[in-house]
Amino acid sequence: MFYKDERIAVFIDGKSLFACSKALGFDIDFKLFRKEFSQRGKLNKLSYFTTLVDSEEFSSVKPLVDWLSYNGYNTVTKPVKEYVDTAGRRKVKGNISVEMTIAVLDMVPFVDHIIIVTGDKDFKPLVEAVQQRGTRVSVVSSIRVQPPMLSDDLRRQADNFIELDELRSVIEKPHHGSNGLHQSGKSTAIPDTSFVRGTA
């Protein structure tokens, strides 16, 4: 539930949002995303957090981050390292949970309602800490995919759960046109491509 005059802030876990929207089968139009939450209250802050792999000469995420920076989003990136585990599988070490937690807690005194776009159970203590300071918390993710993208513990802790699939009609990237960028960071004039593994 939103109130027209309440001060809100939105914090996006980029990797979680990308995985969730892809599992649901659609791309996010970030202009429409910003518009949607601007209409739900007095939007004080809109932040996007993501990781960038150090070893990549070109990251498909960086064009998106650059675009967001110029279009009303506060962007926070963190360099991470790719490594090969004992089974020979390539993995990425690092996430943005600490940076996002600090940013959310810093914003609490200035807003009435915080929206966290993630399904990661690691954010449950953060949600609880924000609530203890008198600020409401909504979580955006999805339970309409298998397995669900949202931790049950996180959903129970939040004051409100927003199903990402129910936002599809107002934030989905059109297949044609030039309104913003695909989540891959590509212009709409170029066929959409997937993010580099683990860097969304």
PDB file of C-alpha atoms in Angstrom:
ATOM      1  CA  MET A   1       0.000   0.000   0.000  1.00  0.00           C
ATOM      2  CA  PHE A   2       1.200   3.466  -0.919  1.00  0.00           C
ATOM      3  CA  TYR A   3       0.072   6.904   0.245  1.00  0.00           C
ATOM      4  CA  LYS A   4       0.195   9.812  -2.189  1.00  0.00           C
ATOM      5  CA  ASP A   5       2.092  12.208   0.081  1.00  0.00           C
ATOM      6  CA  GLU A   6       4.529   9.737   1.643  1.00  0.00           C
ATOM      7  CA  ARG A   7       8.249  10.059   0.986  1.00  0.00           C
ATOM      8  CA  ILE A   8       9.626   6.941  -0.667  1.00  0.00           C
ATOM      9  CA  ALA A   9      12.998   5.558  -1.740  1.00  0.00           C
ATOM     10  CA  VAL A  10      13.634   2.596  -4.033  1.00  0.00           C
ATOM     11  CA  PHE A  11      16.739   0.397  -3.822  1.00  0.00           C
ATOM     12  CA  ILE A  12      17.309  -2.118  -6.631  1.00  0.00           C
ATOM     13  CA  ASP A  13      19.445  -5.245  -6.422  1.00  0.00           C
ATOM     14  CA  GLY A  14      20.304  -5.313 -10.134  1.00  0.00           C
ATOM     15  CA  LYS A  15      21.281  -8.965 -10.286  1.00  0.00           C
ATOM     16  CA  SER A  16      18.103 -10.062  -8.525  1.00  0.00           C
ATOM     17  CA  LEU A  17      15.852  -7.877 -10.690  1.00  0.00           C
ATOM     18  CA  PHE A  18      17.466  -9.122 -13.896  1.00  0.00           C
ATOM     19  CA  ALA A  19      17.115 -12.789 -12.907  1.00  0.00           C
ATOM     20  CA  CYS A  20      13.528 -12.278 -11.798  1.00  0.00           C
ATOM     21  CA  SER A  21      12.333 -10.463 -14.920  1.00  0.00           C
ATOM     22  CA  LYS A  22      14.081 -12.967 -17.186  1.00  0.00           C
ATOM     23  CA  ALA A  23      12.428 -15.861 -15.346  1.00  0.00           C
ATOM     24  CA  LEU A  24       9.088 -14.129 -15.932  1.00  0.00           C
ATOM     25  CA  GLY A  25       9.948 -13.608 -19.603  1.00  0.00           C
ATOM     26  CA  PHE A  26      10.142  -9.840 -19.984  1.00  0.00           C
ATOM     27  CA  ASP A  27      12.630  -6.959 -19.987  1.00  0.00           C
ATOM     28  CA  ILE A  28      12.394  -3.890 -17.767  1.00  0.00           C
ATOM     29  CA  ASP A  29      11.943  -0.427 -19.279  1.00  0.00           C
ATOM     30  CA  PHE A  30      13.706   1.696 -16.689  1.00  0.00           C
ATOM     31  CA  LYS A  31      12.014   4.915 -17.796  1.00  0.00           C
ATOM     32  CA  LEU A  32       8.658   3.304 -17.118  1.00  0.00           C
ATOM     33  CA  PHE A  33       9.964   1.826 -13.863  1.00  0.00           C
ATOM     34  CA  ARG A  34      10.971   5.278 -12.633  1.00  0.00           C
ATOM     35  CA  LYS A  35       7.642   6.738 -13.761  1.00  0.00           C
ATOM     36  CA  GLU A  36       5.654   4.040 -11.944  1.00  0.00           C
ATOM     37  CA  PHE A  37       7.270   4.647  -8.578  1.00  0.00           C
ATOM     38  CA  SER A  38       7.293   8.420  -9.041  1.00  0.00           C
ATOM     39  CA  GLN A  39       3.504   8.192  -9.229  1.00  0.00           C
ATOM     40  CA  ARG A  40       3.226   6.144  -6.041  1.00  0.00           C
ATOM     41  CA  GLY A  41       4.550   8.845  -3.722  1.00  0.00           C
ATOM     42  CA  LYS A  42       7.223  11.509  -3.368  1.00  0.00           C
ATOM     43  CA  LEU A  43      10.230   9.682  -4.779  1.00  0.00           C
ATOM     44  CA  ASN A  44      13.263  10.941  -2.861  1.00  0.00           C
ATOM     45  CA  LYS A  45      15.790   8.427  -4.138  1.00  0.00           C
ATOM     46  CA  LEU A  46      16.033   5.722  -6.791  1.00  0.00           C
ATOM     47  CA  SER A  47      19.186   3.600  -6.543  1.00  0.00           C
ATOM     48  CA  TYR A  48      20.506   0.711  -8.630  1.00  0.00           C
ATOM     49  CA  PHE A  49      23.232  -1.601  -7.302  1.00  0.00           C
ATOM     50  CA  THR A  50      25.216  -4.057  -9.396  1.00  0.00           C
ATOM     51  CA  THR A  51      28.562  -5.799  -9.738  1.00  0.00           C
ATOM     52  CA  LEU A  52      31.095  -5.540 -12.558  1.00  0.00           C
ATOM     53  CA  VAL A  53      33.602  -8.299 -13.295  1.00  0.00           C
ATOM     54  CA  ASP A  54      37.179  -6.968 -13.135  1.00  0.00           C
ATOM     55  CA  SER A  55      38.524  -9.233 -15.870  1.00  0.00           C
ATOM     56  CA  GLU A  56      36.085  -8.098 -18.564  1.00  0.00           C
ATOM     57  CA  GLU A  57      37.354  -5.544 -21.066  1.00  0.00           C
ATOM     58  CA  PHE A  58      33.744  -4.758 -21.965  1.00  0.00           C
ATOM     59  CA  SER A  59      30.790  -5.389 -19.696  1.00  0.00           C
ATOM     60  CA  SER A  60      27.291  -5.528 -21.148  1.00  0.00           C
ATOM     61  CA  VAL A  61      26.085  -4.059 -17.840  1.00  0.00           C
ATOM     62  CA  LYS A  62      28.101  -0.837 -18.074  1.00  0.00           C
ATOM     63  CA  PRO A  63      26.018   0.824 -20.838  1.00  0.00           C
ATOM     64  CA  LEU A  64      22.925   0.252 -18.702  1.00  0.00           C
ATOM     65  CA  VAL A  65      24.623   1.699 -15.613  1.00  0.00           C
ATOM     66  CA  ASP A  66      25.745   4.741 -17.610  1.00  0.00           C
ATOM     67  CA  TRP A  67      22.242   5.277 -18.986  1.00  0.00           C
ATOM     68  CA  LEU A  68      20.657   4.967 -15.544  1.00  0.00           C
ATOM     69  CA  SER A  69      23.132   7.505 -14.133  1.00  0.00           C
ATOM     70  CA  TYR A  70      21.919  10.102 -16.625  1.00  0.00           C
ATOM     71  CA  ASN A  71      18.231   9.283 -16.198  1.00  0.00           C
ATOM     72  CA  GLY A  72      17.337   9.801 -12.578  1.00  0.00           C
ATOM     73  CA  TYR A  73      18.996   6.802 -10.932  1.00  0.00           C
ATOM     74  CA  ASN A  74      21.752   6.786  -8.356  1.00  0.00           C
ATOM     75  CA  THR A  75      24.040   3.935  -9.432  1.00  0.00           C
ATOM     76  CA  VAL A  76      26.427   1.977  -7.239  1.00  0.00           C
ATOM     77  CA  THR A  77      28.814  -0.537  -8.786  1.00  0.00           C
ATOM     78  CA  LYS A  78      31.236  -2.913  -7.145  1.00  0.00           C
ATOM     79  CA  PRO A  79      34.136  -4.678  -8.887  1.00  0.00           C
ATOM     80  CA  VAL A  80      34.150  -8.433  -8.361  1.00  0.00           C
ATOM     81  CA  LYS A  81      36.532 -11.171  -9.396  1.00  0.00           C
ATOM     82  CA  GLU A  82      35.829 -14.248 -11.477  1.00  0.00           C
ATOM     83  CA  TYR A  83      37.534 -17.488 -10.459  1.00  0.00           C
ATOM     84  CA  VAL A  84      37.531 -21.203 -11.262  1.00  0.00           C
ATOM     85  CA  ASP A  85      36.468 -23.542  -8.459  1.00  0.00           C
ATOM     86  CA  THR A  86      37.878 -27.016  -7.753  1.00  0.00           C
ATOM     87  CA  ALA A  87      35.364 -28.556 -10.158  1.00  0.00           C
ATOM     88  CA  GLY A  88      36.537 -26.306 -12.986  1.00  0.00           C
ATOM     89  CA  ARG A  89      33.446 -24.101 -12.940  1.00  0.00           C
ATOM     90  CA  ARG A  90      33.784 -20.348 -13.431  1.00  0.00           C
ATOM     91  CA  LYS A  91      32.235 -18.365 -10.595  1.00  0.00           C
ATOM     92  CA  VAL A  92      32.018 -14.763  -9.458  1.00  0.00           C
ATOM     93  CA  LYS A  93      33.042 -13.778  -5.934  1.00  0.00           C
ATOM     94  CA  GLY A  94      31.367 -10.764  -4.373  1.00  0.00           C
ATOM     95  CA  ASN A  95      27.990  -9.022  -4.084  1.00  0.00           C
ATOM     96  CA  ILE A  96      26.492  -5.649  -3.251  1.00  0.00           C
ATOM     97  CA  SER A  97      24.618  -6.525  -0.056  1.00  0.00           C
ATOM     98  CA  VAL A  98      26.852  -4.474   2.278  1.00  0.00           C
ATOM     99  CA  GLU A  99      26.773  -1.374   0.064  1.00  0.00           C
ATOM    100  CA  MET A 100      23.010  -1.619  -0.348  1.00  0.00           C
ATOM    101  CA  THR A 101      22.421  -2.147   3.375  1.00  0.00           C
ATOM    102  CA  ILE A 102      24.437   0.950   4.307  1.00  0.00           C
ATOM    103  CA  ALA A 103      22.635   3.059   1.698  1.00  0.00           C
ATOM    104  CA  VAL A 104      19.205   1.952   2.923  1.00  0.00           C
ATOM    105  CA  LEU A 105      19.985   2.642   6.584  1.00  0.00           C
ATOM    106  CA  ASP A 106      21.403   6.071   5.714  1.00  0.00           C
ATOM    107  CA  MET A 107      18.113   6.946   3.979  1.00  0.00           C
ATOM    108  CA  VAL A 108      15.732   5.810   6.736  1.00  0.00           C
ATOM    109  CA  PRO A 109      15.523   9.181   8.591  1.00  0.00           C
ATOM    110  CA  PHE A 110      14.424  10.964   5.418  1.00  0.00           C
ATOM    111  CA  VAL A 111      11.585   8.742   4.132  1.00  0.00           C
ATOM    112  CA  ASP A 112       8.360   7.086   5.258  1.00  0.00           C
ATOM    113  CA  HIS A 113       8.517   4.021   3.020  1.00  0.00           C
ATOM    114  CA  ILE A 114      11.425   2.069   1.528  1.00  0.00           C
ATOM    115  CA  ILE A 115      11.014  -0.278  -1.432  1.00  0.00           C
ATOM    116  CA  ILE A 116      13.680  -2.952  -1.844  1.00  0.00           C
ATOM    117  CA  VAL A 117      13.795  -4.795  -5.161  1.00  0.00           C
ATOM    118  CA  THR A 118      15.304  -8.170  -4.300  1.00  0.00           C
ATOM    119  CA  GLY A 119      14.389 -11.709  -3.320  1.00  0.00           C
ATOM    120  CA  ASP A 120      17.576 -12.361  -1.349  1.00  0.00           C
ATOM    121  CA  LYS A 121      16.981 -13.671   2.186  1.00  0.00           C
ATOM    122  CA  ASP A 122      20.193 -11.956   3.324  1.00  0.00           C
ATOM    123  CA  PHE A 123      18.238  -8.688   3.388  1.00  0.00           C
ATOM    124  CA  LYS A 124      15.760  -9.879   6.041  1.00  0.00           C
ATOM    125  CA  PRO A 125      17.785  -8.376   8.954  1.00  0.00           C
ATOM    126  CA  LEU A 126      17.933  -5.089   7.041  1.00  0.00           C
ATOM    127  CA  VAL A 127      14.158  -5.025   6.601  1.00  0.00           C
ATOM    128  CA  GLU A 128      13.710  -5.681  10.307  1.00  0.00           C
ATOM    129  CA  ALA A 129      16.183  -2.925  11.242  1.00  0.00           C
ATOM    130  CA  VAL A 130      14.379  -0.404   9.026  1.00  0.00           C
ATOM    131  CA  GLN A 131      11.011  -1.320  10.537  1.00  0.00           C
ATOM    132  CA  GLN A 132      12.384  -0.891  14.057  1.00  0.00           C
ATOM    133  CA  ARG A 133      13.225   2.685  13.099  1.00  0.00           C
ATOM    134  CA  GLY A 134       9.576   3.342  12.190  1.00  0.00           C
ATOM    135  CA  THR A 135       9.804   3.107   8.402  1.00  0.00           C
ATOM    136  CA  ARG A 136       7.633   0.789   6.321  1.00  0.00           C
ATOM    137  CA  VAL A 137       9.275  -1.647   3.900  1.00  0.00           C
ATOM    138  CA  SER A 138       7.938  -3.177   0.693  1.00  0.00           C
ATOM    139  CA  VAL A 139       9.761  -5.901  -1.216  1.00  0.00           C
ATOM    140  CA  VAL A 140       9.511  -6.386  -4.990  1.00  0.00           C
ATOM    141  CA  SER A 141      10.213  -9.856  -6.409  1.00  0.00           C
ATOM    142  CA  SER A 142       8.246 -12.855  -7.698  1.00  0.00           C
ATOM    143  CA  ILE A 143       6.702 -16.069  -6.433  1.00  0.00           C
ATOM    144  CA  ARG A 144       5.222 -16.893  -9.846  1.00  0.00           C
ATOM    145  CA  VAL A 145       8.302 -18.708 -11.116  1.00  0.00           C
ATOM    146  CA  GLN A 146       9.731 -22.073 -10.118  1.00  0.00           C
ATOM    147  CA  PRO A 147      11.577 -22.012  -7.877  1.00  0.00           C
ATOM    148  CA  PRO A 148      10.226 -18.745  -6.404  1.00  0.00           C
ATOM    149  CA  MET A 149      12.692 -15.850  -6.652  1.00  0.00           C
ATOM    150  CA  LEU A 150      11.647 -14.506  -3.244  1.00  0.00           C
ATOM    151  CA  SER A 151      12.773 -15.865   0.106  1.00  0.00           C
ATOM    152  CA  ASP A 152       9.773 -16.787   2.247  1.00  0.00           C
ATOM    153  CA  ASP A 153      11.462 -15.271   5.317  1.00  0.00           C
ATOM    154  CA  LEU A 154      11.972 -11.973   3.509  1.00  0.00           C
ATOM    155  CA  ARG A 155       8.373 -11.915   2.298  1.00  0.00           C
ATOM    156  CA  ARG A 156       7.029 -12.538   5.807  1.00  0.00           C
ATOM    157  CA  GLN A 157       9.196  -9.802   7.319  1.00  0.00           C
ATOM    158  CA  ALA A 158       8.247  -7.092   4.821  1.00  0.00           C
ATOM    159  CA  ASP A 159       5.210  -4.894   5.440  1.00  0.00           C
ATOM    160  CA  ASN A 160       4.139  -5.399   1.849  1.00  0.00           C
ATOM    161  CA  PHE A 161       5.051  -7.686  -1.043  1.00  0.00           C
ATOM    162  CA  ILE A 162       4.791  -6.457  -4.628  1.00  0.00           C
ATOM    163  CA  GLU A 163       4.685  -9.187  -7.265  1.00  0.00           C
ATOM    164  CA  LEU A 164       6.951  -8.132 -10.144  1.00  0.00           C
ATOM    165  CA  ASP A 165       4.717  -9.922 -12.641  1.00  0.00           C
ATOM    166  CA  GLU A 166       1.842  -7.629 -11.649  1.00  0.00           C
ATOM    167  CA  LEU A 167       3.975  -4.627 -12.629  1.00  0.00           C
ATOM    168  CA  ARG A 168       4.624  -6.074 -16.088  1.00  0.00           C
ATOM    169  CA  SER A 169       1.874  -4.047 -17.777  1.00  0.00           C
ATOM    170  CA  VAL A 170       3.386  -0.754 -16.611  1.00  0.00           C
ATOM    171  CA  ILE A 171       7.161  -1.421 -16.686  1.00  0.00           C
ATOM    172  CA  GLU A 172       7.681  -3.920 -19.522  1.00  0.00           C
ATOM    173  CA  LYS A 173      10.069  -2.947 -22.294  1.00  0.00           C
ATOM    174  CA  PRO A 174       8.175  -2.632 -25.600  1.00  0.00           C
ATOM    175  CA  HIS A 175       9.488  -4.823 -28.393  1.00  0.00           C
ATOM    176  CA  HIS A 176       9.573  -1.818 -30.715  1.00  0.00           C
ATOM    177  CA  GLY A 177      10.423   1.825 -30.151  1.00  0.00           C
ATOM    178  CA  SER A 178      13.239   3.770 -28.557  1.00  0.00           C
ATOM    179  CA  ASN A 179      12.103   4.410 -25.000  1.00  0.00           C
ATOM    180  CA  GLY A 180      15.175   3.817 -22.850  1.00  0.00           C
ATOM    181  CA  LEU A 181      17.403   0.769 -22.794  1.00  0.00           C
ATOM    182  CA  HIS A 182      16.951  -2.934 -22.440  1.00  0.00           C
ATOM    183  CA  GLN A 183      18.246  -4.448 -19.221  1.00  0.00           C
ATOM    184  CA  SER A 184      21.184  -5.676 -21.244  1.00  0.00           C
ATOM    185  CA  GLY A 185      22.175  -2.044 -21.721  1.00  0.00           C
ATOM    186  CA  LYS A 186      21.560  -2.227 -25.455  1.00  0.00           C
ATOM    187  CA  SER A 187      19.747   0.424 -27.439  1.00  0.00           C
ATOM    188  CA  THR A 188      16.280  -0.585 -28.603  1.00  0.00           C
ATOM    189  CA  ALA A 189      17.558  -0.345 -32.156  1.00  0.00           C
ATOM    190  CA  ILE A 190      19.780  -3.341 -31.471  1.00  0.00           C
ATOM    191  CA  PRO A 191      18.468  -6.851 -30.744  1.00  0.00           C
ATOM    192  CA  ASP A 192      18.508  -7.541 -27.014  1.00  0.00           C
ATOM    193  CA  THR A 193      21.284  -9.744 -25.680  1.00  0.00           C
ATOM    194  CA  SER A 194      21.734 -11.370 -22.300  1.00  0.00           C
ATOM    195  CA  PHE A 195      23.911  -9.990 -19.546  1.00  0.00           C
ATOM    196  CA  VAL A 196      27.299 -11.529 -19.065  1.00  0.00           C
ATOM    197  CA  ARG A 197      26.860 -14.358 -16.572  1.00  0.00           C
ATOM    198  CA  GLY A 198      26.502 -13.272 -12.963  1.00  0.00           C
ATOM    199  CA  THR A 199      26.897  -9.533 -13.512  1.00  0.00           C
ATOM    200  CA  ALA A 200      23.307  -8.337 -13.730  1.00  0.00           C
TER     201      ALA A 200
END
